[in-house]
Every structure is written in structure tokens, then in C-alpha cells.
Amino acid sequence: ILAHVTDPTDQVIIQAAIDNDGACTTDTAIHARSEDYSLELLCGLLNSNLFGWYAYNAIYNRAIRSMDLTPTYFSQFPAPPKPDDEIDQGAVEEIESAVEDITDATKADSSTIVSRFADLNDAVYELYDLSEKEIEVVESEAPLYRETLVGK
């Protein structure tokens, strides 16, 4: 799901989930598969601040109109290094672990969800080798919004 929101700042929020049963298909949902990456990694990347920031700034050019995450737009996200390339396997494992923890958590466990989203974002920044300055730009324009999703 892709949403343009204006509170606390203009941004795009991508909400991705792993559908192991193949049950969720709508006209605005896409199914992402990869022979190179786990579903947990793809889900984590899509749910990260970096990918929300990238979608809003680079793919949709800060548009405020209706947006769908079509395969054409999806293909514009920067792919992480392939597992056979030099890759920070620790960052990949942290992203996958965070996705599993978030998936397993209940709404009642909102502090764990928010904490693991922060861990997920840190691991994504590490995987893409972002500098502190680049992280500051992303965080200032795509603040940690997950707290609103768990009622904080």
C-alpha cells in the first residue's frame, strides 16, 4: 500500500507485508518476488524510511496526487547488492530479523514494534552505506512514522 501523508511532514508511506498464502490481491497491490533476495529483506526495504523517502523524492517527484506502486515504479528502487557481491550480511540479517519480530508482535507490544522499526531503518542505512549527512536528510524528511501505526 502506498499513501501520501502530510502529517507530520509531506512524505510517502509504503506498507508492505509478506503474503505467504497468496490471499491479498487488489488492483493497487503488487507481488514482489526475487530469486536473489528473501521476502523478509524486500519487505523490510519497502517499509523503511529510506524507501519511503526515495519514492516520494525520486520516483513520484514529490507529487501529491493519487499514486500506485506499479511494477514500473517498483523497478526504480535501488536494489541492494546481490548476495554473491560484497554485501553486509549482518545488515541483511538484521533487516530480516526486524521484519520477523514486527510481524510476530501484536499491537499491544507497540514499543517493540517501534523499536524494531528503528533497528530496521538503521540496518537499511548500513546496507546502502549511507553517510551520517544522508541519514539526516532522510530522517528529517521521512521521520519515524511507525509510532502512528501502533497508536502511540
Short mmCIF file of C-alpha atoms in Angstrom, two decimals, residues 53 57 62 125 131-143:
data_model
loop_
_atom_site.label_atom_id
_atom_site.label_comp_id
_atom_site.label_asym_id
_atom_site.label_seq_id
_atom_site.Cartn_x
_atom_site.Cartn_y
_atom_site.Cartn_z
CA TRP A 53 11.86 8.95 1.16
CA ASN A 57 11.52 12.36 -3.85
CA ARG A 62 7.03 14.99 -4.54
CA TYR A 125 21.16 2.71 6.08
CA SER A 131 26.68 8.72 5.39
CA GLU A 132 25.52 10.50 8.56
CA LYS A 133 24.56 13.52 6.43
CA GLU A 134 22.48 11.38 4.07
CA ILE A 135 20.73 9.73 7.03
CA GLU A 136 19.97 13.18 8.47
CA VAL A 137 18.31 14.21 5.19
CA VAL A 138 16.19 11.06 5.05
CA GLU A 139 15.22 11.25 8.73
CA SER A 140 14.34 14.95 8.53
CA GLU A 141 12.06 14.42 5.54
CA ALA A 142 10.72 10.97 6.46
CA PRO A 143 10.61 10.88 10.24
#
